[in-house]
Amino acid sequence: MKTIIAASALALMTSTSAFATDYDADIMQFAVGVQEALNDIKDVTKATDVAQDAVNAVNLVSLADAANLDTILQKSAVEQDAENSIESGWKFNVWKWKWEPDYVTIKGVTQNATNVANSVSLGASTPPIGTAGVLDSIKQKAFVDQYATNDIKVAYTVEDVAQTAVNAANLISLEMDAPDLDEIKQFAVGDQDALNTIEFKKWIDGNKVVAGKVVPSTQDATNVINSVSVPSVNLTLAQFSAVDQKARNVADSVGSNSQIWDFEQTAVNAANLVSIDSIDTGLGISQVAFVSQNASNLIDANGTVQAVVQSATNVANSIGDLN
């Protein structure tokens, strides 16, 4: 993929498309390179109340008020790697004459791995909302190689754990009216991998109680290529994606008789998403997706499974209401 990123970087700078002519944009963000956010805890026998957050972000625009903003342009060709890991140590079994895991006990652990290429967020969800009275155009182009992963290996028991892996290429969210907004264009090419893994011996459980309800342990893997959430657009809303997406959650027992209770796995891949409050008469919406999407959840318990939910979803093109 590094070769593709390098070639994409050259294309990014020399493109003759409409994106390459917008050098008079009020905000222009260009980025090429590699980002790595890595958290690793090794050789432990107990991990309690641990939080690991690995975050990479390339081009970000976040403004509560965009009154004088006319045009926003973001381009990125970046390889992103966000990883969190907790690993047990090893011990030598003299009776079996081999090395074996010195299992780690896990309780109250949160792992978040996030990669974002281009993001525009204008306005606020609570007053004052702000204005975007002259905003005319938002364009995003992303060549992505995104890898977000969370690993726990090898646990004896796992209790109250949340693993979240997220990759996003192009995101646009407007919490304000933009009456002059004529066009939004998003373009993305590349790969996204969101992976969560737990290897355990005895059990996985969710025992935390909030408002009288048990909070399950969770694994969430999500990939999003292009996403737009706006009140309205006047003329053009175009999304193009050519991306391989893999969202996978694994809970794998290495014991002979293991149990899983109160556990949820969610795997989601989405290519082109539009949430819009109103569609004007003159608006043309185009969504083009060339994608390979794989959303999967695996539980290998070698024993009892109870109060477990698995959800695997792939979406290529979607247009829906803002609310």
XYZ file of C-alpha atoms in Angstrom:
323
model
C 0.000 0.000 0.000
C 2.964 2.359 0.529
C 3.552 2.369 -3.232
C -0.063 3.342 -3.823
C 0.195 6.126 -1.239
C 3.356 7.462 -2.893
C 1.722 7.431 -6.316
C -1.387 9.007 -4.853
C 0.666 11.785 -3.301
C 2.029 12.670 -6.724
C -1.453 12.560 -8.215
C -2.710 14.711 -5.373
C -0.288 17.495 -6.183
C -0.498 17.294 -9.971
C -4.191 16.568 -10.470
C -5.892 18.417 -13.323
C -9.363 17.825 -11.928
C -11.613 20.509 -10.522
C -9.988 19.944 -7.147
C -6.659 21.229 -8.435
C -8.014 24.593 -9.552
C -9.378 25.743 -6.204
C -6.269 27.446 -4.871
C -8.298 30.529 -3.947
C -10.092 28.605 -1.191
C -10.429 30.371 2.149
C -9.176 27.227 3.877
C -6.796 24.860 2.059
C -5.323 21.843 3.833
C -2.850 19.506 2.076
C -1.114 16.570 3.775
C 1.167 13.745 2.635
C 2.957 11.244 4.854
C 2.644 8.661 7.620
C 1.018 8.800 11.062
C 1.450 6.218 13.816
C -0.250 6.292 17.217
C 0.791 3.269 19.266
C 0.016 2.227 22.842
C 1.440 -1.024 24.169
C 1.340 -2.620 27.618
C 3.411 -5.797 27.819
C 4.319 -8.533 30.266
C 1.509 -7.855 32.745
C -0.531 -10.228 34.892
C -3.270 -7.739 35.809
C -4.755 -4.699 34.027
C -7.446 -2.774 35.920
C -9.081 0.572 35.021
C -6.848 1.106 32.004
C -7.626 3.493 29.123
C -5.696 3.419 25.846
C -6.429 6.017 23.157
C -4.566 5.997 19.838
C -5.661 8.792 17.494
C -4.402 9.995 14.109
C -5.964 12.975 12.317
C -4.797 14.690 9.142
C -6.909 17.683 8.057
C -9.406 19.078 10.563
C -11.676 22.127 10.427
C -13.907 22.697 13.448
C -15.591 26.093 13.810
C -18.606 27.225 15.810
C -19.128 30.191 13.462
C -18.291 30.339 9.743
C -19.802 33.720 8.871
C -17.042 34.829 6.447
C -15.989 31.430 5.149
C -16.549 30.869 1.431
C -14.629 27.745 0.315
C -12.971 24.797 2.074
C -10.561 22.407 0.329
C -8.910 19.373 1.958
C -6.525 16.886 0.308
C -4.630 14.061 1.978
C -2.464 11.097 1.016
C -1.490 9.643 4.372
C -0.881 6.184 5.799
C -2.379 5.981 9.308
C -1.757 3.326 11.941
C -3.564 3.480 15.315
C -2.886 0.552 17.642
C -3.623 -0.354 21.261
C -2.327 -3.533 22.826
C -2.288 -5.277 26.196
C -0.246 -8.480 26.290
C 0.478 -10.995 28.991
C 3.957 -12.229 29.690
C 5.276 -15.751 29.245
C 6.381 -18.447 31.660
C 8.276 -21.666 31.135
C 6.410 -24.857 31.989
C 9.100 -27.255 33.137
C 6.680 -30.197 33.100
C 5.738 -29.654 29.475
C 9.134 -28.153 28.638
C 7.684 -25.205 26.719
C 6.815 -21.529 27.062
C 3.187 -20.699 27.919
C 1.249 -17.428 28.385
C 1.307 -16.003 31.912
C -2.336 -14.980 31.615
C -3.411 -11.416 32.393
C -6.572 -10.557 34.338
C -8.516 -7.759 32.615
C -11.078 -5.501 34.323
C -12.381 -2.046 33.377
C -10.276 -1.615 30.231
C -11.095 0.804 27.397
C -9.249 0.797 24.072
C -9.977 3.382 21.361
C -8.109 3.399 18.032
C -9.117 6.150 15.581
C -7.911 7.383 12.186
C -9.413 10.416 10.414
C -8.183 11.808 7.099
C -10.356 14.872 6.328
C -13.005 16.387 8.583
C -15.090 19.577 8.429
C -17.374 20.406 11.345
C -19.186 23.745 11.352
C -21.593 25.009 13.979
C -22.610 23.729 17.378
C -25.363 21.408 18.514
C -26.451 23.889 21.191
C -27.026 27.678 20.904
C -25.436 29.851 19.744
C -25.493 27.823 16.530
C -23.517 30.320 14.416
C -23.853 31.247 10.762
C -22.414 30.283 7.367
C -23.941 33.036 5.274
C -21.437 32.980 2.391
C -20.244 29.361 2.420
C -20.240 28.186 -1.190
C -18.177 25.001 -1.549
C -16.629 22.135 0.438
C -14.352 19.640 -1.320
C -12.433 16.697 0.114
C -10.039 14.246 -1.542
C -8.419 11.381 0.374
C -5.998 8.619 -0.573
C -6.108 6.431 2.526
C -4.344 3.457 4.054
C -5.958 3.287 7.493
C -5.354 0.590 10.094
C -7.060 0.771 13.513
C -6.673 -2.149 15.887
C -7.157 -3.092 19.534
C -5.691 -6.279 21.000
C -5.905 -8.056 24.347
C -3.737 -11.201 24.497
C -3.804 -13.551 26.371
C -6.314 -12.904 29.162
C -7.334 -15.250 31.943
C -10.622 -13.434 32.576
C -12.103 -10.329 30.898
C -14.625 -8.069 32.627
C -16.136 -4.694 31.625
C -14.118 -4.089 28.480
C -14.818 -1.771 25.531
C -12.807 -1.926 22.306
C -13.526 0.651 19.582
C -11.716 0.838 16.228
C -12.725 3.578 13.759
C -11.455 4.695 10.350
C -12.912 7.680 8.483
C -11.790 9.184 5.177
C -13.987 12.250 4.504
C -16.422 13.703 7.049
C -18.612 16.810 6.703
C -21.055 17.960 9.377
C -22.942 21.273 9.393
C -24.993 22.274 12.434
C -26.007 25.571 10.833
C -27.855 26.919 7.804
C -25.713 27.663 4.748
C -28.079 29.242 2.185
C -25.316 29.814 -0.426
C -23.803 26.322 -0.218
C -23.810 25.208 -3.862
C -21.567 22.152 -3.843
C -20.089 19.382 -1.748
C -17.663 16.923 -3.340
C -15.957 13.956 -1.692
C -13.439 11.588 -3.291
C -11.681 8.667 -1.589
C -9.440 5.789 -2.696
C -7.577 3.220 -0.603
C -7.914 0.678 2.233
C -9.515 0.672 5.680
C -9.039 -2.018 8.340
C -10.732 -1.847 11.756
C -9.945 -4.838 13.976
C -10.628 -5.803 17.601
C -9.266 -8.976 19.173
C -9.583 -10.594 22.589
C -7.851 -13.890 23.331
C -8.921 -15.359 26.674
C -8.905 -18.562 28.711
C -11.851 -18.557 31.169
C -14.549 -15.953 30.504
C -15.687 -12.584 29.145
C -18.403 -10.699 31.022
C -20.019 -7.307 31.528
C -20.840 -6.695 35.197
C -21.072 -2.914 35.390
C -24.596 -1.705 36.234
C -25.940 1.732 35.209
C -29.514 2.784 36.040
C -30.316 -0.763 37.021
C -29.109 -2.270 33.734
C -26.042 -4.355 33.036
C -23.561 -2.705 30.662
C -22.141 -5.373 28.339
C -18.531 -5.638 27.296
C -18.220 -4.493 23.686
C -16.219 -4.665 20.483
C -17.010 -2.026 17.829
C -15.238 -1.896 14.456
C -16.296 0.851 12.025
C -15.084 2.080 8.638
C -16.572 5.146 6.924
C -15.394 6.506 3.596
C -17.555 9.549 2.772
C -20.127 11.051 5.119
C -22.156 14.262 4.765
C -24.610 15.648 7.308
C -26.083 19.015 6.231
C -29.374 20.934 6.303
C -29.302 21.556 2.527
C -27.181 21.966 -0.620
C -28.246 24.030 -3.628
C -26.708 22.410 -6.716
C -24.271 19.485 -6.371
C -23.606 16.777 -3.795
C -21.186 14.192 -5.199
C -19.480 11.253 -3.490
C -16.991 8.839 -5.072
C -15.318 5.932 -3.307
C -13.039 3.103 -4.386
C -11.991 1.498 -1.113
C -11.474 -1.947 0.416
C -13.044 -2.103 3.880
C -12.626 -4.737 6.564
C -14.332 -4.490 9.965
C -13.757 -7.500 12.198
C -14.257 -8.408 15.860
C -12.811 -11.571 17.389
C -13.301 -13.134 20.821
C -11.231 -16.303 20.805
C -10.936 -18.763 23.665
C -7.655 -20.573 24.169
C -9.166 -22.670 26.970
C -11.026 -25.969 26.852
C -14.220 -24.755 28.553
C -14.849 -21.002 28.419
C -17.913 -18.800 28.901
C -19.116 -15.479 27.508
C -21.922 -13.417 29.075
C -23.244 -9.911 28.369
C -21.131 -9.239 25.313
C -21.776 -7.308 22.095
C -19.901 -7.221 18.777
C -20.660 -4.625 16.088
C -18.923 -4.448 12.697
C -19.879 -1.722 10.189
C -18.588 -0.657 6.782
C -20.097 2.377 5.035
C -19.027 3.875 1.716
C -21.156 6.925 0.849
C -23.551 8.369 3.435
C -25.760 11.458 3.115
C -28.035 12.858 5.815
C -29.881 15.939 4.586
C -32.782 17.961 5.976
C -34.218 19.116 2.650
C -33.539 18.397 -1.032
C -34.010 21.480 -3.210
C -35.425 21.243 -6.725
C -32.094 22.098 -8.353
C -29.969 19.691 -6.293
C -28.263 16.759 -8.003
C -26.955 13.968 -5.762
C -24.407 11.499 -7.122
C -23.067 8.505 -5.197
C -20.555 6.171 -6.846
C -19.011 3.273 -4.920
C -16.447 0.719 -6.083
C -15.975 -1.184 -2.838
C -15.029 -4.481 -1.275
C -16.701 -4.643 2.141
C -16.176 -7.331 4.773
C -17.919 -6.973 8.145
C -17.571 -9.960 10.465
C -17.822 -11.041 14.087
C -16.334 -14.210 15.543
C -16.884 -15.840 18.918
C -14.989 -19.057 19.590
C -15.932 -19.842 23.180
C -15.506 -23.607 23.524
C -18.304 -23.399 26.081
C -21.365 -21.374 27.130
C -22.519 -18.197 25.380
C -25.325 -16.142 26.957
C -26.771 -12.621 26.427
C -24.610 -12.043 23.363
C -25.396 -9.746 20.413
C -23.585 -9.767 17.057
C -24.249 -7.207 14.316
C -22.455 -7.046 10.946
C -23.461 -4.342 8.433
C -22.238 -3.161 5.037
C -23.639 -0.055 3.318
C -22.537 1.182 -0.104
C -24.742 4.233 -0.819
C -27.273 5.778 1.544
C -29.395 8.959 1.520
C -31.580 9.750 4.513
C -33.153 12.449 6.644
C -30.941 14.607 8.822
C -32.864 13.569 11.917
